[in-house]
């Protein structure tokens, strides 16, 4: 059997990916606060023990004879969506714990436990256009996405020298019709000056469905991705 481990699989793209891979017969281990799938493991990615929960799960899973192993780091949050001057230290810490610190620690735990497993292994970091372009009031989200993209590139270079390397890639899912998009559209122009453009995208029917993006990612991963590369849904759909 093949194994998928995924963070943030309770809604949006994450939930769509859980459905797709379970439908393909994979064993799915999903990490989030509120997931409901059969492989759900409850974890608060803002908490200090989030990585230890994943570490324990990986330790148990790595002892089993998988045909293939895939980690999709999908969890992320946009809030606080505000100018830097209006963001408290506590909110900064909370956001970076979810978007950056826990992500790196979970990836590191995955590498430690599955690194010596001699089967095909892939790590996908779900990225964003915010990794390449700065948006006002999105400073923390932009910084985390950019940092993780570069982390994946560095990890890919490191893994290229490993005996049983993990193929590490970034994937930009584009703009989807998710709760995060609804959150963006609910903000005032004072909170997010570019909100009008996102409202117009929804009105014009330009948002992809998470199920379509999930199918595109599955297709892209089936086509032998190269470690260190940045792929986009635009390359597939």
mmCIF file of C-alpha atoms in Angstrom:
data_model
loop_
_atom_site.group_PDB
_atom_site.id
_atom_site.type_symbol
_atom_site.label_atom_id
_atom_site.label_comp_id
_atom_site.label_asym_id
_atom_site.label_seq_id
_atom_site.Cartn_x
_atom_site.Cartn_y
_atom_site.Cartn_z
ATOM 1 C CA UNK A 1 0.000 0.000 0.000
ATOM 2 C CA UNK A 2 1.012 3.603 -0.588
ATOM 3 C CA UNK A 3 1.081 6.251 2.149
ATOM 4 C CA UNK A 4 0.046 9.910 2.084
ATOM 5 C CA UNK A 5 0.754 12.164 5.061
ATOM 6 C CA UNK A 6 -0.838 15.591 4.753
ATOM 7 C CA UNK A 7 -1.184 18.651 6.977
ATOM 8 C CA UNK A 8 -4.288 20.812 6.865
ATOM 9 C CA UNK A 9 -6.502 18.170 5.315
ATOM 10 C CA UNK A 10 -9.763 19.195 6.955
ATOM 11 C CA UNK A 11 -10.967 21.668 4.324
ATOM 12 C CA UNK A 12 -10.224 23.243 0.958
ATOM 13 C CA UNK A 13 -7.442 21.758 -1.120
ATOM 14 C CA UNK A 14 -6.304 19.541 1.751
ATOM 15 C CA UNK A 15 -9.707 17.873 2.065
ATOM 16 C CA UNK A 16 -9.881 17.422 -1.704
ATOM 17 C CA UNK A 17 -6.474 15.733 -1.703
ATOM 18 C CA UNK A 18 -7.528 13.416 1.127
ATOM 19 C CA UNK A 19 -10.585 12.377 -0.897
ATOM 20 C CA UNK A 20 -8.593 11.807 -4.083
ATOM 21 C CA UNK A 21 -5.864 9.704 -2.506
ATOM 22 C CA UNK A 22 -8.279 7.660 -0.414
ATOM 23 C CA UNK A 23 -10.199 7.003 -3.623
ATOM 24 C CA UNK A 24 -6.977 5.762 -5.206
ATOM 25 C CA UNK A 25 -6.546 3.274 -2.375
ATOM 26 C CA UNK A 26 -3.770 5.064 -0.471
ATOM 27 C CA UNK A 27 -3.524 4.978 3.301
ATOM 28 C CA UNK A 28 -3.972 8.612 4.369
ATOM 29 C CA UNK A 29 -2.687 10.153 7.593
ATOM 30 C CA UNK A 30 -4.121 13.662 7.958
ATOM 31 C CA UNK A 31 -2.923 16.233 10.524
ATOM 32 C CA UNK A 32 -5.238 19.094 11.492
ATOM 33 C CA UNK A 33 -7.381 20.405 14.326
ATOM 34 C CA UNK A 34 -10.758 19.471 12.873
ATOM 35 C CA UNK A 35 -10.405 16.735 10.271
ATOM 36 C CA UNK A 36 -12.949 13.931 10.033
ATOM 37 C CA UNK A 37 -11.305 11.425 7.703
ATOM 38 C CA UNK A 38 -10.500 7.902 8.862
ATOM 39 C CA UNK A 39 -6.804 8.749 9.107
ATOM 40 C CA UNK A 40 -7.235 12.016 11.016
ATOM 41 C CA UNK A 41 -4.750 12.884 13.773
ATOM 42 C CA UNK A 42 -5.738 15.875 15.885
ATOM 43 C CA UNK A 43 -3.014 18.498 16.187
ATOM 44 C CA UNK A 44 -2.864 22.258 16.706
ATOM 45 C CA UNK A 45 -0.080 23.490 14.436
ATOM 46 C CA UNK A 46 0.221 26.681 16.472
ATOM 47 C CA UNK A 47 1.090 24.691 19.591
ATOM 48 C CA UNK A 48 4.616 23.835 20.645
ATOM 49 C CA UNK A 49 3.966 20.080 20.599
ATOM 50 C CA UNK A 50 2.638 19.906 17.015
ATOM 51 C CA UNK A 51 5.862 18.517 15.587
ATOM 52 C CA UNK A 52 6.173 15.919 18.349
ATOM 53 C CA UNK A 53 2.705 14.582 17.489
ATOM 54 C CA UNK A 54 3.759 14.194 13.863
ATOM 55 C CA UNK A 55 7.091 12.703 14.945
ATOM 56 C CA UNK A 56 5.329 9.953 16.898
ATOM 57 C CA UNK A 57 3.021 9.188 13.982
ATOM 58 C CA UNK A 58 5.928 9.052 11.509
ATOM 59 C CA UNK A 59 7.849 6.744 13.844
ATOM 60 C CA UNK A 60 5.004 4.226 13.782
ATOM 61 C CA UNK A 61 4.280 4.582 10.078
ATOM 62 C CA UNK A 62 7.933 4.244 9.018
ATOM 63 C CA UNK A 63 8.072 0.735 10.481
ATOM 64 C CA UNK A 64 5.545 -0.499 7.906
ATOM 65 C CA UNK A 65 6.358 -1.768 4.375
ATOM 66 C CA UNK A 66 5.002 1.002 2.121
ATOM 67 C CA UNK A 67 5.291 0.911 -1.669
ATOM 68 C CA UNK A 68 5.535 4.706 -1.878
ATOM 69 C CA UNK A 69 5.447 7.592 0.596
ATOM 70 C CA UNK A 70 4.194 11.130 0.014
ATOM 71 C CA UNK A 71 4.105 14.133 2.365
ATOM 72 C CA UNK A 72 2.033 17.154 1.354
ATOM 73 C CA UNK A 73 2.553 20.178 3.574
ATOM 74 C CA UNK A 74 -0.667 22.054 2.915
ATOM 75 C CA UNK A 75 -1.577 23.721 6.225
ATOM 76 C CA UNK A 76 -1.518 27.486 6.333
ATOM 77 C CA UNK A 77 -3.373 30.564 7.538
ATOM 78 C CA UNK A 78 -3.671 34.121 6.258
ATOM 79 C CA UNK A 79 -4.714 35.967 9.423
ATOM 80 C CA UNK A 80 -3.798 38.449 10.698
ATOM 81 C CA UNK A 81 -4.568 40.288 7.471
ATOM 82 C CA UNK A 82 -3.485 43.781 8.478
ATOM 83 C CA UNK A 83 -0.632 46.287 8.205
ATOM 84 C CA UNK A 84 2.443 45.283 10.197
ATOM 85 C CA UNK A 85 1.944 48.200 12.601
ATOM 86 C CA UNK A 86 -1.392 46.709 13.653
ATOM 87 C CA UNK A 87 -0.167 43.170 14.328
ATOM 88 C CA UNK A 88 0.668 42.171 17.909
ATOM 89 C CA UNK A 89 3.684 40.088 18.880
ATOM 90 C CA UNK A 90 1.347 37.282 19.930
ATOM 91 C CA UNK A 91 -0.386 37.253 16.544
ATOM 92 C CA UNK A 92 2.985 37.206 14.763
ATOM 93 C CA UNK A 93 4.137 34.234 16.812
ATOM 94 C CA UNK A 94 0.862 32.351 16.258
ATOM 95 C CA UNK A 95 0.936 32.882 12.491
ATOM 96 C CA UNK A 96 4.586 31.908 12.059
ATOM 97 C CA UNK A 97 4.132 28.808 14.209
ATOM 98 C CA UNK A 98 1.408 27.577 11.856
ATOM 99 C CA UNK A 99 2.836 28.762 8.543
ATOM 100 C CA UNK A 100 6.565 28.300 9.043
ATOM 101 C CA UNK A 101 7.939 26.803 12.265
ATOM 102 C CA UNK A 102 5.664 23.766 12.530
ATOM 103 C CA UNK A 103 5.957 23.171 8.788
ATOM 104 C CA UNK A 104 9.753 22.919 8.910
ATOM 105 C CA UNK A 105 9.751 20.793 12.052
ATOM 106 C CA UNK A 106 7.214 18.361 10.580
ATOM 107 C CA UNK A 107 9.200 18.116 7.352
ATOM 108 C CA UNK A 108 12.369 17.483 9.351
ATOM 109 C CA UNK A 109 10.630 14.709 11.315
ATOM 110 C CA UNK A 110 9.443 13.149 8.055
ATOM 111 C CA UNK A 111 12.991 13.128 6.663
ATOM 112 C CA UNK A 112 14.393 11.625 9.846
ATOM 113 C CA UNK A 113 11.935 8.732 9.906
ATOM 114 C CA UNK A 114 11.581 7.969 6.203
ATOM 115 C CA UNK A 115 15.010 8.999 4.936
ATOM 116 C CA UNK A 116 16.397 5.460 4.974
ATOM 117 C CA UNK A 117 13.287 3.926 3.410
ATOM 118 C CA UNK A 118 14.227 2.542 -0.004
ATOM 119 C CA UNK A 119 10.953 3.355 -1.806
ATOM 120 C CA UNK A 120 9.863 6.355 -3.914
ATOM 121 C CA UNK A 121 9.372 9.333 -1.580
ATOM 122 C CA UNK A 122 8.043 12.773 -2.419
ATOM 123 C CA UNK A 123 7.584 15.946 -0.390
ATOM 124 C CA UNK A 124 5.270 18.644 -1.728
ATOM 125 C CA UNK A 125 5.121 22.100 -0.226
ATOM 126 C CA UNK A 126 1.872 23.841 -1.201
ATOM 127 C CA UNK A 127 3.018 27.311 -2.117
ATOM 128 C CA UNK A 128 1.342 30.464 -3.405
ATOM 129 C CA UNK A 129 1.867 33.420 -5.683
ATOM 130 C CA UNK A 130 2.530 35.222 -2.388
ATOM 131 C CA UNK A 131 5.892 33.442 -2.272
ATOM 132 C CA UNK A 132 6.996 35.463 -5.298
ATOM 133 C CA UNK A 133 5.158 38.743 -4.862
ATOM 134 C CA UNK A 134 4.548 40.962 -1.854
ATOM 135 C CA UNK A 135 0.968 41.955 -0.988
ATOM 136 C CA UNK A 136 0.105 44.723 1.436
ATOM 137 C CA UNK A 137 -1.359 43.365 4.710
ATOM 138 C CA UNK A 138 -0.122 39.833 3.833
ATOM 139 C CA UNK A 139 3.395 40.289 5.195
ATOM 140 C CA UNK A 140 3.498 37.193 7.426
ATOM 141 C CA UNK A 141 1.863 34.932 4.850
ATOM 142 C CA UNK A 142 4.187 36.186 2.089
ATOM 143 C CA UNK A 143 7.259 35.767 4.284
ATOM 144 C CA UNK A 144 6.317 32.214 5.281
ATOM 145 C CA UNK A 145 5.530 31.074 1.752
ATOM 146 C CA UNK A 146 8.738 32.594 0.384
ATOM 147 C CA UNK A 147 10.798 31.100 3.198
ATOM 148 C CA UNK A 148 9.334 27.636 2.748
ATOM 149 C CA UNK A 149 9.898 27.720 -1.003
ATOM 150 C CA UNK A 150 13.580 28.407 -0.472
ATOM 151 C CA UNK A 151 13.735 25.830 2.319
ATOM 152 C CA UNK A 152 12.402 23.211 -0.111
ATOM 153 C CA UNK A 153 14.991 24.176 -2.728
ATOM 154 C CA UNK A 154 17.784 23.848 -0.165
ATOM 155 C CA UNK A 155 16.365 20.550 1.085
ATOM 156 C CA UNK A 156 16.183 19.255 -2.486
ATOM 157 C CA UNK A 157 19.884 20.021 -2.958
ATOM 158 C CA UNK A 158 20.636 18.212 0.293
ATOM 159 C CA UNK A 159 18.506 15.218 -0.681
ATOM 160 C CA UNK A 160 20.197 14.912 -4.069
ATOM 161 C CA UNK A 161 23.199 13.531 -2.167
ATOM 162 C CA UNK A 162 21.198 11.085 -0.047
ATOM 163 C CA UNK A 163 21.315 7.322 -0.567
ATOM 164 C CA UNK A 164 17.519 7.140 -0.794
ATOM 165 C CA UNK A 165 16.550 10.715 -1.672
ATOM 166 C CA UNK A 166 13.208 12.388 -1.109
ATOM 167 C CA UNK A 167 12.016 14.324 -4.162
ATOM 168 C CA UNK A 168 11.200 17.802 -2.778
ATOM 169 C CA UNK A 169 9.072 20.221 -4.827
ATOM 170 C CA UNK A 170 6.959 23.348 -4.477
ATOM 171 C CA UNK A 171 3.466 23.492 -6.010
ATOM 172 C CA UNK A 172 1.457 26.669 -6.586
ATOM 173 C CA UNK A 173 -2.274 25.808 -6.616
ATOM 174 C CA UNK A 174 -3.340 29.187 -7.963
ATOM 175 C CA UNK A 175 -6.454 30.960 -6.732
ATOM 176 C CA UNK A 176 -9.154 28.589 -5.463
ATOM 177 C CA UNK A 177 -12.685 28.960 -4.152
ATOM 178 C CA UNK A 178 -11.901 28.249 -0.488
ATOM 179 C CA UNK A 179 -12.633 29.647 2.967
ATOM 180 C CA UNK A 180 -9.365 31.604 2.774
ATOM 181 C CA UNK A 181 -10.660 33.420 -0.306
ATOM 182 C CA UNK A 182 -13.925 34.140 1.493
ATOM 183 C CA UNK A 183 -11.919 35.575 4.381
ATOM 184 C CA UNK A 184 -10.034 37.852 1.980
ATOM 185 C CA UNK A 185 -13.247 39.133 0.388
ATOM 186 C CA UNK A 186 -14.747 39.935 3.797
ATOM 187 C CA UNK A 187 -12.075 42.506 4.631
ATOM 188 C CA UNK A 188 -12.288 46.269 4.226
ATOM 189 C CA UNK A 189 -9.979 48.235 1.957
ATOM 190 C CA UNK A 190 -8.312 49.633 5.098
ATOM 191 C CA UNK A 191 -7.377 46.088 6.110
ATOM 192 C CA UNK A 192 -6.518 44.929 2.586
ATOM 193 C CA UNK A 193 -6.293 47.624 -0.127
ATOM 194 C CA UNK A 194 -6.510 45.084 -2.987
ATOM 195 C CA UNK A 195 -9.746 43.439 -1.773
ATOM 196 C CA UNK A 196 -11.737 44.661 -4.784
ATOM 197 C CA UNK A 197 -9.705 42.544 -7.181
ATOM 198 C CA UNK A 198 -10.487 39.395 -5.197
ATOM 199 C CA UNK A 199 -14.199 40.216 -5.054
ATOM 200 C CA UNK A 200 -14.159 40.673 -8.840
ATOM 201 C CA UNK A 201 -12.486 37.282 -9.342
ATOM 202 C CA UNK A 202 -15.299 35.582 -7.458
ATOM 203 C CA UNK A 203 -17.975 37.485 -9.345
ATOM 204 C CA UNK A 204 -16.357 36.636 -12.693
ATOM 205 C CA UNK A 205 -16.113 32.918 -11.892
ATOM 206 C CA UNK A 206 -12.304 32.877 -12.033
ATOM 207 C CA UNK A 207 -11.726 30.740 -8.915
ATOM 208 C CA UNK A 208 -10.820 27.102 -9.444
ATOM 209 C CA UNK A 209 -12.461 24.383 -7.396
ATOM 210 C CA UNK A 210 -10.176 22.593 -4.922
ATOM 211 C CA UNK A 211 -11.136 19.228 -6.437
ATOM 212 C CA UNK A 212 -9.805 20.316 -9.836
ATOM 213 C CA UNK A 213 -6.543 21.542 -8.329
ATOM 214 C CA UNK A 214 -6.154 18.298 -6.364
ATOM 215 C CA UNK A 215 -6.554 16.299 -9.571
ATOM 216 C CA UNK A 216 -3.943 18.502 -11.250
ATOM 217 C CA UNK A 217 -1.446 17.905 -8.445
ATOM 218 C CA UNK A 218 -1.973 14.136 -8.594
ATOM 219 C CA UNK A 219 -1.368 14.285 -12.353
ATOM 220 C CA UNK A 220 1.778 16.371 -11.918
ATOM 221 C CA UNK A 221 3.211 14.001 -9.314
ATOM 222 C CA UNK A 222 2.567 11.025 -11.588
ATOM 223 C CA UNK A 223 4.802 12.638 -14.226
ATOM 224 C CA UNK A 224 8.157 12.218 -12.409
ATOM 225 C CA UNK A 225 8.697 15.662 -10.825
ATOM 226 C CA UNK A 226 12.260 16.889 -10.416
ATOM 227 C CA UNK A 227 13.589 17.782 -6.985
ATOM 228 C CA UNK A 228 13.914 21.496 -6.307
ATOM 229 C CA UNK A 229 11.431 22.537 -8.998
ATOM 230 C CA UNK A 230 8.471 24.879 -8.594
ATOM 231 C CA UNK A 231 5.357 23.614 -10.343
ATOM 232 C CA UNK A 232 2.069 25.425 -10.867
ATOM 233 C CA UNK A 233 -1.483 24.342 -11.510
ATOM 234 C CA UNK A 234 -1.141 26.440 -14.659
ATOM 235 C CA UNK A 235 1.344 23.856 -15.979
ATOM 236 C CA UNK A 236 -1.277 21.118 -15.785
ATOM 237 C CA UNK A 237 -4.741 22.609 -16.369
#
